[in-house]
mmCIF file of C-alpha atoms and ligand atoms in Angstrom:
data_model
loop_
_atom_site.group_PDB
_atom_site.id
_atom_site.type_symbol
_atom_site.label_atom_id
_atom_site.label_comp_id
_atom_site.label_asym_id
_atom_site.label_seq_id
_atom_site.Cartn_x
_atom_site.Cartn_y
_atom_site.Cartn_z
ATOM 1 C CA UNK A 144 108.126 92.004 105.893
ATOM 2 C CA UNK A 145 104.886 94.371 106.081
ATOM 3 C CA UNK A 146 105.815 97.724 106.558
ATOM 4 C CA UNK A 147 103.481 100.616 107.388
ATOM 5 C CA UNK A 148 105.104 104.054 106.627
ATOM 6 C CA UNK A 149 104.676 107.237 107.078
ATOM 7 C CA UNK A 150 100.460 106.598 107.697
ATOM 8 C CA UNK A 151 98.461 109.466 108.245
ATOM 9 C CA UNK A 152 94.175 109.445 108.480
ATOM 10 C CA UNK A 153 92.136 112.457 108.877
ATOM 11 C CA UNK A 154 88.382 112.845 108.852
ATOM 12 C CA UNK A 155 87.925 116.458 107.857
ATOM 13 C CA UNK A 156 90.230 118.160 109.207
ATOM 14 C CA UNK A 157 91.278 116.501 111.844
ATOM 15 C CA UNK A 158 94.406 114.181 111.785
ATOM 16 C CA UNK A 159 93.690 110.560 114.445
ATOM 17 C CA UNK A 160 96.854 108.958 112.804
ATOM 18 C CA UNK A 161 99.867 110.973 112.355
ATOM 19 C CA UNK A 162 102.729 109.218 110.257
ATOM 20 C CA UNK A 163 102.657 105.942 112.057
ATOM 21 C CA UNK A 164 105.819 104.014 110.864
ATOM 22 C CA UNK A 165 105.404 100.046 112.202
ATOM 23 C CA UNK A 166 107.189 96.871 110.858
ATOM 24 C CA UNK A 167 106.016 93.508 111.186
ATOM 25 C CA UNK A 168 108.646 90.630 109.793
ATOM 26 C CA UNK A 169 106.979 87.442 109.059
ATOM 27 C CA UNK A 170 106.468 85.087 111.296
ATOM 28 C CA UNK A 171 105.969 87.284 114.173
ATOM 29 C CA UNK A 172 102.430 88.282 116.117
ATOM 30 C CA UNK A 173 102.670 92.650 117.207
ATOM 31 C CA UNK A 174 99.909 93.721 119.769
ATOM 32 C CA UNK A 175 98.880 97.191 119.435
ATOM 33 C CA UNK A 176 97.702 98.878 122.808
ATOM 34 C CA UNK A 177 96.256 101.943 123.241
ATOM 35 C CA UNK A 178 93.624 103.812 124.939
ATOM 36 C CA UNK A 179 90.063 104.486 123.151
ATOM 37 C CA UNK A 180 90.478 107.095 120.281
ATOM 38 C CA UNK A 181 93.499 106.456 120.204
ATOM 39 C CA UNK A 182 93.779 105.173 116.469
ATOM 40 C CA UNK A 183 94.540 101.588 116.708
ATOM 41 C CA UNK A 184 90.878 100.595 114.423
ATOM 42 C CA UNK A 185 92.022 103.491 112.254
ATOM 43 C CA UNK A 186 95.394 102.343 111.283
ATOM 44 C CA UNK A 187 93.912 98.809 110.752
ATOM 45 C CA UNK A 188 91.271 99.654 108.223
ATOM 46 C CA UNK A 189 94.296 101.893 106.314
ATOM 47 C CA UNK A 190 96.577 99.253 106.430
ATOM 48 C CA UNK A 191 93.960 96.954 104.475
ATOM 49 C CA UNK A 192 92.876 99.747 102.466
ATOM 50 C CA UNK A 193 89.608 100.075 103.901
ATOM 51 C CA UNK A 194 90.128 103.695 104.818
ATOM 52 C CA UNK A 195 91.542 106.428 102.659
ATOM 53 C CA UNK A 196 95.018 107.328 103.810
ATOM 54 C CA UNK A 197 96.220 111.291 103.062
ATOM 55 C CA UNK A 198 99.779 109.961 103.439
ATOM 56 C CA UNK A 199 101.683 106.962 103.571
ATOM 57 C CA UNK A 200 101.704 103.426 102.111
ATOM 58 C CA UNK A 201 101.688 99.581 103.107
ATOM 59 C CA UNK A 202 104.155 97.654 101.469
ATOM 60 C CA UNK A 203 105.409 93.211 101.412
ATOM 61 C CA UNK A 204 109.161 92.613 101.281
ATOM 62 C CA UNK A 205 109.403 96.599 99.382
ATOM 63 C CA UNK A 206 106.435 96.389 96.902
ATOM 64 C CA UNK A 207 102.969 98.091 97.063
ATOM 65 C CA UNK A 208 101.137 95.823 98.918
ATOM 66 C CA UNK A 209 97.917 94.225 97.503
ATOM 67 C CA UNK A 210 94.767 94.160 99.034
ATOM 68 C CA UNK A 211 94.385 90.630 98.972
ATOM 69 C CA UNK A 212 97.467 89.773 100.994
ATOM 70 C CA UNK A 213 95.997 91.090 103.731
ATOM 71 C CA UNK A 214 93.103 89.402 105.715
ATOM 72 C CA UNK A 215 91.279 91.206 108.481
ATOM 73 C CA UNK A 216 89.329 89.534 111.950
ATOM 74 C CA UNK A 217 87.014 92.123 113.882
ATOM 75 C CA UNK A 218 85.509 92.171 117.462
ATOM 76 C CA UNK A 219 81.681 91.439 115.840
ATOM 77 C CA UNK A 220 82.783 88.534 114.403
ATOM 78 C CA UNK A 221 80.290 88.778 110.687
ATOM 79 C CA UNK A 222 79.674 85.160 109.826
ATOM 80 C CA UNK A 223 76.441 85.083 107.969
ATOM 81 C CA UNK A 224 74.531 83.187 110.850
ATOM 82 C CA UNK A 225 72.460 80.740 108.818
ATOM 83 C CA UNK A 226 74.502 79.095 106.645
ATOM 84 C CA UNK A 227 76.746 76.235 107.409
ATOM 85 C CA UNK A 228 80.568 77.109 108.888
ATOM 86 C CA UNK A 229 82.054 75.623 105.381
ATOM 87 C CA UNK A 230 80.115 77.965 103.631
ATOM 88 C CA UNK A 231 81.161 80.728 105.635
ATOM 89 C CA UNK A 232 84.882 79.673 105.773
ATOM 90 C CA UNK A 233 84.624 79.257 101.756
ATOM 91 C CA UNK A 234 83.961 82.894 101.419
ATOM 92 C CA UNK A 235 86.895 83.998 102.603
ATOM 93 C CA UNK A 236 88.070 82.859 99.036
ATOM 94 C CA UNK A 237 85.941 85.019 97.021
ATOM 95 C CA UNK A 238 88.276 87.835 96.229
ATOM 96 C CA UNK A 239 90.876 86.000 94.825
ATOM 97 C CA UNK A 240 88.337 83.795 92.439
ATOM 98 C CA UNK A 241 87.390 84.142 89.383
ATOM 99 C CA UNK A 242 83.342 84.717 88.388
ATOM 100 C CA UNK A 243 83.100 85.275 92.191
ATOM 101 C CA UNK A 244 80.249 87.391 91.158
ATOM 102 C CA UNK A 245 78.034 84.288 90.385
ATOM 103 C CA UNK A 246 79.288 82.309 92.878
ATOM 104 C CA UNK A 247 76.596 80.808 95.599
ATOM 105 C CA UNK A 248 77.836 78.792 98.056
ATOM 106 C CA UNK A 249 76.168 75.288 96.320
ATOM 107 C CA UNK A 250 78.368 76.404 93.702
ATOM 108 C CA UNK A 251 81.781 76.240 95.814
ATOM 109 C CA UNK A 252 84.470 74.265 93.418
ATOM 110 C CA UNK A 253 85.438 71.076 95.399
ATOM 111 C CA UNK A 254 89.315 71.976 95.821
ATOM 112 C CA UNK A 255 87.901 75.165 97.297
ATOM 113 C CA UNK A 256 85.513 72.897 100.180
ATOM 114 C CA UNK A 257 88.580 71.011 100.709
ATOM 115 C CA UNK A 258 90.992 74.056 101.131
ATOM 116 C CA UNK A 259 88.579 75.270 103.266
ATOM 117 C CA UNK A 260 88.494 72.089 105.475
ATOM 118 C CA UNK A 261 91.854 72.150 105.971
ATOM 119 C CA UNK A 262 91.629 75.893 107.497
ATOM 120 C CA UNK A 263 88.782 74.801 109.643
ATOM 121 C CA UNK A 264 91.450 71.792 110.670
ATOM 122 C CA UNK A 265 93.590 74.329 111.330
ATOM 123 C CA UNK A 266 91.520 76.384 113.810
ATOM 124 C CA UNK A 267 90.785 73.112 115.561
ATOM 125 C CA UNK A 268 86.954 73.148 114.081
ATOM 126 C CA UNK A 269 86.840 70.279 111.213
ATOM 127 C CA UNK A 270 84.287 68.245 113.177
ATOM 128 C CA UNK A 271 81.608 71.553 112.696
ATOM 129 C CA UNK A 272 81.661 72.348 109.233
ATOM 130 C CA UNK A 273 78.610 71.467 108.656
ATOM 131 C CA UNK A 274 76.579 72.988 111.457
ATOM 132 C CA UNK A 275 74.678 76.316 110.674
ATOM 133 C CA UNK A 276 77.505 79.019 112.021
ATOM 134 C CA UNK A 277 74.883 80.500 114.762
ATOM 135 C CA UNK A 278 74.909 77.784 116.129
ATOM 136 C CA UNK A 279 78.928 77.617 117.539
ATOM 137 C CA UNK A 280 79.633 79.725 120.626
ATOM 138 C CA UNK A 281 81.278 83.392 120.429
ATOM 139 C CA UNK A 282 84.841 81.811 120.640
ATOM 140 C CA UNK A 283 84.182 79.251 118.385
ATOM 141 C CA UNK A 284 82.892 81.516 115.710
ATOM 142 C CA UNK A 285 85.568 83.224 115.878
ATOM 143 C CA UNK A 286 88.074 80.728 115.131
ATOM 144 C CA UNK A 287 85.697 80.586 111.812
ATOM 145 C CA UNK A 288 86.342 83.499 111.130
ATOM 146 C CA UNK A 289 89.755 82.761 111.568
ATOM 147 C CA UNK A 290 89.658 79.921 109.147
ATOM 148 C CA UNK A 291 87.829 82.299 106.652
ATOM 149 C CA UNK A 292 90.737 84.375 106.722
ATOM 150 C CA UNK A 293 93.112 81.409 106.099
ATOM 151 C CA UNK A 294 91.190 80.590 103.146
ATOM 152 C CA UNK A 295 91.802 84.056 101.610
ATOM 153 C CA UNK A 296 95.393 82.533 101.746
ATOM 154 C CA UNK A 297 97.076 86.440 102.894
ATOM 155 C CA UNK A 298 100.515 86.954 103.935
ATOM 156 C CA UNK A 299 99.300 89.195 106.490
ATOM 157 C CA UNK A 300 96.552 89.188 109.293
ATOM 158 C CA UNK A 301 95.112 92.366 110.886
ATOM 159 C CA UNK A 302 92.984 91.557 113.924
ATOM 160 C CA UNK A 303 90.819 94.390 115.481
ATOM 161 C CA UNK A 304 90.228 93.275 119.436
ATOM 162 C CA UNK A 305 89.286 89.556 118.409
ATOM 163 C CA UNK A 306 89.097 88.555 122.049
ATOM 164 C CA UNK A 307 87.161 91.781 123.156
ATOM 165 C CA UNK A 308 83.638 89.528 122.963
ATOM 166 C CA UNK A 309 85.162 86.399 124.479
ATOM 167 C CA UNK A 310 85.560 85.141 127.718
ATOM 168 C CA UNK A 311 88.722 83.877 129.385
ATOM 169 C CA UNK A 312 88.999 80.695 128.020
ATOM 170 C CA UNK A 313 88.592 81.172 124.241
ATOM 171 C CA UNK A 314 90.125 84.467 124.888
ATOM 172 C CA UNK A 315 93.319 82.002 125.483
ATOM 173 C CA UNK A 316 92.424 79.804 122.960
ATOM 174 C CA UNK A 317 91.721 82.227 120.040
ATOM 175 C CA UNK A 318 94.958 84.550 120.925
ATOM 176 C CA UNK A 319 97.087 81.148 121.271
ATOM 177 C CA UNK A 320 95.756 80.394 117.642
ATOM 178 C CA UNK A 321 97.099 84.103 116.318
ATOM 179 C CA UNK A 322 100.601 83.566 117.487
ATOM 180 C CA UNK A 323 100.606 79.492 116.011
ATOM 181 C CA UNK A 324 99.842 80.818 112.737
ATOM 182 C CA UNK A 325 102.455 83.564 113.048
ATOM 183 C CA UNK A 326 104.759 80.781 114.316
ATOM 184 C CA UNK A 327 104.243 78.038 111.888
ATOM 185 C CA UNK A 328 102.503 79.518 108.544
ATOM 186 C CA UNK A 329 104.772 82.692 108.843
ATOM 187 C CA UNK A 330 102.086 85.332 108.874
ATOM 188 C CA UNK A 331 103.127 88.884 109.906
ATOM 189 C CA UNK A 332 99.847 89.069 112.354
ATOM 190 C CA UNK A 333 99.563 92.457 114.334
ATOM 191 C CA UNK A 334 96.325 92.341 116.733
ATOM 192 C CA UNK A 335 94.608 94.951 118.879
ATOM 193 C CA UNK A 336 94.004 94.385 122.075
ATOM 194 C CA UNK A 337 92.682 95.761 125.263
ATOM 195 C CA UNK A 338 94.565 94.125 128.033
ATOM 196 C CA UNK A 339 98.250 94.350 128.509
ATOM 197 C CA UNK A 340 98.529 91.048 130.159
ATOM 198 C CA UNK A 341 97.121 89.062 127.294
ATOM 199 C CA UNK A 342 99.729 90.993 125.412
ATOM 200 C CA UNK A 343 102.415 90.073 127.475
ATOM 201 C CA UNK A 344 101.411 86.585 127.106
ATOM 202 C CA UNK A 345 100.978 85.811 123.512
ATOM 203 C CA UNK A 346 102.567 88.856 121.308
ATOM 204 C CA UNK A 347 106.447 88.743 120.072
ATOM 205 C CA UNK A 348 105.889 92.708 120.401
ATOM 206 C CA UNK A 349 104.021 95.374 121.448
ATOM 207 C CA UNK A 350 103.338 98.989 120.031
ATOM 208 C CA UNK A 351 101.905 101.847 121.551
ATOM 209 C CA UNK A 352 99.566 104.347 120.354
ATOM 210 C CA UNK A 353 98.750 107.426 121.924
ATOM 211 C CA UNK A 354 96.936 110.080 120.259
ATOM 212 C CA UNK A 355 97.686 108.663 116.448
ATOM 213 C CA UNK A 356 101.688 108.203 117.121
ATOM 214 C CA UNK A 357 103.769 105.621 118.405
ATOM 215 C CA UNK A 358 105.357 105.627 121.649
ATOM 216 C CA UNK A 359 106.245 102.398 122.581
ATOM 217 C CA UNK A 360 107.895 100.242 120.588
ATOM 218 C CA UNK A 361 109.530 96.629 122.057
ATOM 219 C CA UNK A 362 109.223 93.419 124.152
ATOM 220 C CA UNK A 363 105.590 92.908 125.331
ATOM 221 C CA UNK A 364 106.681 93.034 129.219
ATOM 222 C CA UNK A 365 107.239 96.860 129.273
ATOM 223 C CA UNK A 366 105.768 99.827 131.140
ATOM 224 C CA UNK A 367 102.399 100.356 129.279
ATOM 225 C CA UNK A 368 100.823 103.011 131.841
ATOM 226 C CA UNK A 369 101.505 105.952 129.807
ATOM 227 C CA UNK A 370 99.152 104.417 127.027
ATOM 228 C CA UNK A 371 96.352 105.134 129.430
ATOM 229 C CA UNK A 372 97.033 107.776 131.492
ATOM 230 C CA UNK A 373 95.050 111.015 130.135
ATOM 231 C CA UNK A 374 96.366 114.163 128.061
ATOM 232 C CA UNK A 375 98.326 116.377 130.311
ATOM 233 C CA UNK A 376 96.447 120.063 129.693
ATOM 234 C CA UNK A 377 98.703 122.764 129.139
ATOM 235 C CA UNK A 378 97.758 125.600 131.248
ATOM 236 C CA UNK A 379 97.112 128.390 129.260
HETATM 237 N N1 LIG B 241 84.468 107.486 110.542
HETATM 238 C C1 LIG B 241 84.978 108.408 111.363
HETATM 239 N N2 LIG B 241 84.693 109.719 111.196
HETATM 240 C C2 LIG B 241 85.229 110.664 112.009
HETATM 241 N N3 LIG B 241 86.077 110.403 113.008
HETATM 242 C C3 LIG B 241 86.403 109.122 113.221
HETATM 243 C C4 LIG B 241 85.878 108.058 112.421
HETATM 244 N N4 LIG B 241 86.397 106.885 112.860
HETATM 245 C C5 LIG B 241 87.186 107.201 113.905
HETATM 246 N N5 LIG B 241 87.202 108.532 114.115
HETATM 247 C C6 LIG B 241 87.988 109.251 115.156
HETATM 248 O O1 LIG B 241 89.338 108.840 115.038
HETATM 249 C C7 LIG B 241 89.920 108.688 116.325
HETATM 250 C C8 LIG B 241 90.513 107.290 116.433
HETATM 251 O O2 LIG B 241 89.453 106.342 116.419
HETATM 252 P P1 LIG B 241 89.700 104.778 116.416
HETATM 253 O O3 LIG B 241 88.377 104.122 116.240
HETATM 254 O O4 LIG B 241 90.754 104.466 115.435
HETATM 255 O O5 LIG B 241 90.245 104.544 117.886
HETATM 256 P P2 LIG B 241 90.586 103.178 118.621
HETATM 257 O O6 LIG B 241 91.966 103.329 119.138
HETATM 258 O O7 LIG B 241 90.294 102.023 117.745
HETATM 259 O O8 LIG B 241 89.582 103.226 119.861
HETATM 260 P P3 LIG B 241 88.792 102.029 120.617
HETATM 261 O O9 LIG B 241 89.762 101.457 121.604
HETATM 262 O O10 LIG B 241 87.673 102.759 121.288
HETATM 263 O O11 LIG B 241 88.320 101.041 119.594
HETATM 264 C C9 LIG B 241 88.825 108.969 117.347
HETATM 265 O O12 LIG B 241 88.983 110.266 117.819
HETATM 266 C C10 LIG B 241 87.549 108.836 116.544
HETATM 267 O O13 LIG B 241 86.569 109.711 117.021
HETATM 268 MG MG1 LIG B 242 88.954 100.429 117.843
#
């Protein structure tokens, strides 16, 4: 079980995430919604430690959780372009290997290329691994990017609008993927997303953010309008 407690950000002195508490049990894929600013990319980078938190912490079945046990996707997808989708896929392994300092990618162990074939099997993309990575469409390189995560081998995935640069189709396809790997690999997998349909469609759950705090909590197929409606102004 990943568990985010207590999670507060501020830049300066102003607090965008204030003491977000969110659970996500194995096995299950959470959508966060929310309107712009209104903390979800915040509370992803803390929760993978990519962001200084002044309170809280992320913790796996009670303990501190480490870094590598959590994988992260993003909207701009960051394969490096010219170099083949193994290569790419293989780097998702570099943190966890030893010497990964003087590690090129003609230098990739073999188990590693075949561990990293079977993630690319996984996201459905075997038959490309060795085409340069510019060369697959947006929604396929994302499902690389996918795979690379895979191949980091985490117990949790944190995906930061994956679908925002895709169009309907891989938009299905990619968001289908999240919730199979939840499903069958038991991944806690929380996503962001824009579009409360799509979350209604493929998440177990939904949170809502508003303004750095949680106010929805539940099924996907609830009442997400106050996420977007604007700040009431007091009067003054
Ligand atoms: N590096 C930063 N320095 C200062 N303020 C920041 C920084 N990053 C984000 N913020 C502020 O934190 C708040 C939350 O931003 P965040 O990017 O988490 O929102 P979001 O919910 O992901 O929005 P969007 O839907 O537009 O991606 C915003 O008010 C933003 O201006
Ligand atoms: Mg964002």
């Amino acid at each position: 079980m990943l568990a985010l407690t207590g999670i507060t950000v501020r830049y300066g002195r102003r607090e965008v995430v204030h003491g977000v508490d969110i659970t996500v049990p194995p096995g299950e894929l959470l959508a966060v919604l929310g309107a712009n600013g209104s903390g979800k990319s915040t509370l992803l980078r803390a929760a993978a430690g990519l962001e200084p938190m002044a309170a809280g912490e992320v913790t796996l079945d009670g303990e501190r959780c480490d870094p590598l046990d959590i994988a992260m996707v993003f909207q701009h997808i960051h394969l490096v372009r010219r170099r083949t989708v193994l290569d790419n896929v293989c780097s998702g392994a570099l943190g966890r290997l030893p010497l990964r300092r003087s590690l090129v990618p003609a230098l990739f162990p073999r188990e590693l290329r075949e561990e990293a074939m079977a993630c690319l099997d996984r996201v459905g993309l075997a038959d490309r691994a060795h085409d340069r990575a510019g060369s697959l469409s947006g929604g396929q390189q994302q499902r690389v990017a996918v795979a690379r995560a895979l191949c980091q081998r985490p117990r949790v995935l944190l995906a930061d609008e994956p679908v925002s640069a895709l169009d309907p189709a891989a938009t299905e396809q990619v968001l289908a993927l999240l919730a199979e790997l939840a499903h069958e690999e038991q991944l806690a997998v929380l996503a962001v997303l824009h579009q409360p349909s799509l979350a209604a469609r493929h998440a177990d759950r939904l949170v809502g953010l508003r303004d750095g705090h949680v106010v929805l909590d539940g099924p996907p197929r609830q009442d997400v309008e106050l996420l977007y409606q604007p700040a009431i102004v007091k009067a003054v």
